Short mmCIF file of C-alpha atoms in Angstrom, two decimals:
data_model
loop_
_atom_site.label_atom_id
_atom_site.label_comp_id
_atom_site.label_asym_id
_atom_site.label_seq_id
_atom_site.Cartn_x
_atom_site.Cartn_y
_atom_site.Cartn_z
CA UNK A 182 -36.28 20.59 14.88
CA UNK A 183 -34.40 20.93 18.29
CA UNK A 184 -31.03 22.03 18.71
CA UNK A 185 -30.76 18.42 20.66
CA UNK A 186 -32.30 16.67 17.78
CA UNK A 187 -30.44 18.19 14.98
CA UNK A 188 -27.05 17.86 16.89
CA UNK A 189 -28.39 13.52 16.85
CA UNK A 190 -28.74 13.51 13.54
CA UNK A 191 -25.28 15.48 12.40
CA UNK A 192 -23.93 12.52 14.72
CA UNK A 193 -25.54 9.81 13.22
CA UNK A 194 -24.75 11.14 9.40
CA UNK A 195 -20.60 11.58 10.15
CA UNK A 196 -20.95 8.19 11.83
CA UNK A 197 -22.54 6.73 8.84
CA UNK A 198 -19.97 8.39 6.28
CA UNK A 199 -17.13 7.43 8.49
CA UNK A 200 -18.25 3.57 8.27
CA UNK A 201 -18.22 4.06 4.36
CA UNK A 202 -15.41 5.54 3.91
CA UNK A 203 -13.60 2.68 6.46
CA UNK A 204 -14.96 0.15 3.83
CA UNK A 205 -14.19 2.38 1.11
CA UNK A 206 -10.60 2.26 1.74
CA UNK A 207 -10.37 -1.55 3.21
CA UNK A 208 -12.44 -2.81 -0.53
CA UNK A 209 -9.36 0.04 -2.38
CA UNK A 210 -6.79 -2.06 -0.05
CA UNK A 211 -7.62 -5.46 -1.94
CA UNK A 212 -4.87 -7.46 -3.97
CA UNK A 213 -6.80 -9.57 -6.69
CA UNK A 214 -4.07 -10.53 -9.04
CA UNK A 215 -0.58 -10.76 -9.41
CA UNK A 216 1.13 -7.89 -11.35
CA UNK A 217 1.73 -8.79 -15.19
CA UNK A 218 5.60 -8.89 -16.17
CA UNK A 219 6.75 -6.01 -17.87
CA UNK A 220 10.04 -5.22 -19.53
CA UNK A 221 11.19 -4.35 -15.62
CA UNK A 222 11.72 -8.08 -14.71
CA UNK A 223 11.64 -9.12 -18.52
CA UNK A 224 14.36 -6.99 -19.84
CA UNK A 225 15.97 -4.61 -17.17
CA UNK A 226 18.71 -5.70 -14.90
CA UNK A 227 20.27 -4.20 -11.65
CA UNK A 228 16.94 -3.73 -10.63
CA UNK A 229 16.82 -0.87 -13.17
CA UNK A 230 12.43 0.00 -13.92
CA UNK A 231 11.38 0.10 -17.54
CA UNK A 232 10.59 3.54 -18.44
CA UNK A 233 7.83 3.31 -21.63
CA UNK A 234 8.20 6.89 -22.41
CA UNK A 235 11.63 6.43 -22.84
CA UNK A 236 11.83 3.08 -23.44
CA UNK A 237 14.80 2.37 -21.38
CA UNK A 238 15.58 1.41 -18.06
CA UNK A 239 16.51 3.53 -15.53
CA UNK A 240 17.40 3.10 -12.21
CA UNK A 241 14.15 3.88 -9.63
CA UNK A 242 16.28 7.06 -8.19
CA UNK A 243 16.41 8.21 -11.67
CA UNK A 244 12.85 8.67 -12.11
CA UNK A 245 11.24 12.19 -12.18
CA UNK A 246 8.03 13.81 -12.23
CA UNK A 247 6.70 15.03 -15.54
CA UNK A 248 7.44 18.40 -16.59
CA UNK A 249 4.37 19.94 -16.14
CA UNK A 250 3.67 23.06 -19.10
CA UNK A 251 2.40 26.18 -17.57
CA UNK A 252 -0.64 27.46 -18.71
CA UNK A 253 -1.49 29.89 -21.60
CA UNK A 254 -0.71 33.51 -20.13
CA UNK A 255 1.73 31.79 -17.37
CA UNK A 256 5.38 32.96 -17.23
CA UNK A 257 7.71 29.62 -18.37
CA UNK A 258 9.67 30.51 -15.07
CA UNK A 259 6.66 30.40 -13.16
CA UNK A 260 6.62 27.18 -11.05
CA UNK A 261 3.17 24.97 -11.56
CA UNK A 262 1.25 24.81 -8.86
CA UNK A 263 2.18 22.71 -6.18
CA UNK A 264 -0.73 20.62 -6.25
CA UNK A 265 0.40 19.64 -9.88
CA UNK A 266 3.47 19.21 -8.63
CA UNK A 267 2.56 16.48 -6.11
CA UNK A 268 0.52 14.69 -7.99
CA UNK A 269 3.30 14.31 -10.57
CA UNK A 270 5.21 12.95 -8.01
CA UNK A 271 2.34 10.77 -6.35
CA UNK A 272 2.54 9.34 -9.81
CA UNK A 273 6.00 8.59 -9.87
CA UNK A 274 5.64 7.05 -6.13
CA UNK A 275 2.84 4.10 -7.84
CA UNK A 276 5.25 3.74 -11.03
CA UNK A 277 8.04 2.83 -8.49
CA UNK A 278 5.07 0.74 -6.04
CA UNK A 279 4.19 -1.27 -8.59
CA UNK A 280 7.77 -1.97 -10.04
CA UNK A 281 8.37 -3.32 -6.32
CA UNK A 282 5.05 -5.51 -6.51
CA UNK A 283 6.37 -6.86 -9.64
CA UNK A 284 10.42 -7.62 -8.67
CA UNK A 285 8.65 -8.88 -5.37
CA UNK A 286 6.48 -11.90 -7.44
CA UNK A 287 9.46 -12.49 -9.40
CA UNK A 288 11.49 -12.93 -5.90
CA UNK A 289 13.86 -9.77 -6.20
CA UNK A 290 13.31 -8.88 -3.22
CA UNK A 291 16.46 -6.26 -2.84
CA UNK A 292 15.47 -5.11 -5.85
CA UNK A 293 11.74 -4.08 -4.31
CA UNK A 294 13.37 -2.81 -1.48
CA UNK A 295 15.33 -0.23 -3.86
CA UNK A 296 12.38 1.19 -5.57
CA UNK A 297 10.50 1.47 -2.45
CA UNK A 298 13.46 3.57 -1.30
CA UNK A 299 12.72 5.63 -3.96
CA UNK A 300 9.56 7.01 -3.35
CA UNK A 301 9.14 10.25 -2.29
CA UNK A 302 6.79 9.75 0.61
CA UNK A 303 7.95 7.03 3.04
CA UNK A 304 4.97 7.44 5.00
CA UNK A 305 2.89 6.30 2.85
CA UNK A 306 1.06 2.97 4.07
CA UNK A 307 1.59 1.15 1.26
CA UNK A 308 5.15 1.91 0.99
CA UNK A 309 5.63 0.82 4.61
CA UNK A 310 3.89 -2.40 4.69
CA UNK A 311 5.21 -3.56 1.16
CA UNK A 312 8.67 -2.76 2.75
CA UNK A 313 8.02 -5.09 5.49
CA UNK A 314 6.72 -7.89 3.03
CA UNK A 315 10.12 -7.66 0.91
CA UNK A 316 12.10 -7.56 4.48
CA UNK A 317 10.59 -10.20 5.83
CA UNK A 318 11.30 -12.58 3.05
CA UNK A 319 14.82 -11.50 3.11
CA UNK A 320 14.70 -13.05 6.26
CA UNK A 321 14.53 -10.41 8.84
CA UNK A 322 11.27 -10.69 10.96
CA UNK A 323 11.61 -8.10 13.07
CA UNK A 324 12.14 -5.24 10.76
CA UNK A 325 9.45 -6.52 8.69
CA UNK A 326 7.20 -6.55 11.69
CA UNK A 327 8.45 -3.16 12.45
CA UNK A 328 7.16 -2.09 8.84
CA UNK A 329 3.72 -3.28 9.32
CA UNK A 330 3.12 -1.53 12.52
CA UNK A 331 4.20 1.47 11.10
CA UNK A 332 1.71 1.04 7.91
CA UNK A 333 -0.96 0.68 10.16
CA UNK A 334 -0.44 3.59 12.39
CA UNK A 335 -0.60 5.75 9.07
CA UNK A 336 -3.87 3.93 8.38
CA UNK A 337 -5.25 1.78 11.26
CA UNK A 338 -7.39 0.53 7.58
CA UNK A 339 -5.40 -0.59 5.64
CA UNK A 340 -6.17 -4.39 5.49
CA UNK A 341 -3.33 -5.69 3.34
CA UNK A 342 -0.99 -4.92 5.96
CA UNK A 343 -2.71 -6.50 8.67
CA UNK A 344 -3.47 -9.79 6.57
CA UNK A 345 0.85 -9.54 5.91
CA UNK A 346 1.13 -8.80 9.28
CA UNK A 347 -1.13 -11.61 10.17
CA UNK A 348 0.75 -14.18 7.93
CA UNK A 349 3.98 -12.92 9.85
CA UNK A 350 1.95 -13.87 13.07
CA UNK A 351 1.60 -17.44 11.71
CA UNK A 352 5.26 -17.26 10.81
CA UNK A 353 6.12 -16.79 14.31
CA UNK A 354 4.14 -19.37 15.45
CA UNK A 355 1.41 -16.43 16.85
CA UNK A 356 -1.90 -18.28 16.13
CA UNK A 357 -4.01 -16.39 18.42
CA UNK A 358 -2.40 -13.33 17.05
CA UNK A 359 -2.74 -13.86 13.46
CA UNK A 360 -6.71 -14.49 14.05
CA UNK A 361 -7.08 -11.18 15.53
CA UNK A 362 -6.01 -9.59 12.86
CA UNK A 363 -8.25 -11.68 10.56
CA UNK A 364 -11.32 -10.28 12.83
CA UNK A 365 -10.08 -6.94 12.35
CA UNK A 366 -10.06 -7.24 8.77
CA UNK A 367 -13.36 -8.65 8.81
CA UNK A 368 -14.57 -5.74 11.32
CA UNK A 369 -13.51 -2.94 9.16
CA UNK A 370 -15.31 -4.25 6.14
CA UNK A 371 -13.04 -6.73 4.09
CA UNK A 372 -14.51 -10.18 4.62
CA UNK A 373 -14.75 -10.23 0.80
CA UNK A 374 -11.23 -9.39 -0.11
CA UNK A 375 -8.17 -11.18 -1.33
CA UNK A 376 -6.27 -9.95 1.97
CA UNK A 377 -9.18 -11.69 4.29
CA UNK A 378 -8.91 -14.82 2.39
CA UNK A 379 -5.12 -14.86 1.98
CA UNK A 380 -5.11 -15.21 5.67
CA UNK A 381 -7.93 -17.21 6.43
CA UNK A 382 -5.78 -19.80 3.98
CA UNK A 383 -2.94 -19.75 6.25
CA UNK A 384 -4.68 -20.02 8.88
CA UNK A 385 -5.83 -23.56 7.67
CA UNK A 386 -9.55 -22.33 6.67
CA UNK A 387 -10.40 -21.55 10.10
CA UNK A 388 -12.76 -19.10 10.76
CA UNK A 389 -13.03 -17.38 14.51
CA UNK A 390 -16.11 -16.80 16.22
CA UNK A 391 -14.95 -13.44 17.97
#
């Protein structure tokens, strides 16, 4: 094989795993099903998150990591590993996402706001664009919009946020907008997800051609 020839193919194989992992993450971006209630909007108050290991509330600022035990032969002042550590706290960042999701269906919005606040990594897409859902339906547009733009700069991928931004478009009265965010969902693989079809609904069911 030719230098020329294997250099093609190398090109053609990271183009081909870059395509899958772009639908990858638009099909892990999809929103079936609202979030079941839980003791959080059930039970809690002050927008306090139900805690099962402790079953209490606690406030979302008041939620840790787990302890994580060293390992056999491992010095108990030895920190874990900071891999450990982070994922502990990535976990901690989805108990406090989906407490917003939650208060958010149940039209707390401040409340969603607060645990979003919480997480540890602001940068994180999902944190940014579900911040500019709850701000937007507290009424402030432009911040919301702000949000979004910001999610998708993190991940130009991430669907949800452009079929929220694209329902903000239709807000705004930005028709032609809105439908070119529907194409770019449906160009980046996620014509057969709940974001596509959320805003293909607002849109009145109308498909574009482009």
């Amino acid at each position: 094989m030719t230098m020329l020839r294997h250099t093609m193919l190398l090109s053609f194989c990271a183009a081909v795993s870059l395509t899958a992992l772009s639908a990858a993450r638009a099909a892990d971006s999809d929103t079936t099903t609202p979030p079941v209630a839980t003791e959080t909007t059930t039970t809690c108050t002050d927008g306090k998150i139900w805690n099962e290991e402790k079953k209490e509330c606690l406030a979302p600022e008041d939620l840790k990591p787990a302890e994580v035990t060293p390992t056999e032969g491992t010095p108990a002042e030895e920190k874990p590993p900071e891999a450990e550590e982070k994922k502990s706290q990535r976990d901690i960042d989805d108990t406090l996402y989906e407490a917003a999701r939650e208060f958010a269906y149940a039209g707390q919005y401040e409340n969603a706001l607060r645990a979003l606040r919480a997480a540890s990594d602001q940068e994180d897409p999902r944190i940014l664009n579900y911040m500019g859902y709850n701000t937007r339906k507290l009424g402030d547009m432009q911040l919301g919009m702000t949000y979004y733009k910001r999610a998708l700069q993190k991940d130009e991928n991430y669907i949800l946020a452009r079929s929220y931004m694209g329902q903000a478009l239709i807000e705004q009265g930005d028709i032609e907008g809105a439908r070119v965010q529907l194409v770019e969902i449906r160009d980046r693989g996620g014509e057969n997800t709940w974001a596509y079809r959320a805003l293909l609904q607002s849109l009145g069911g109308e498909r574009t051609t482009y």
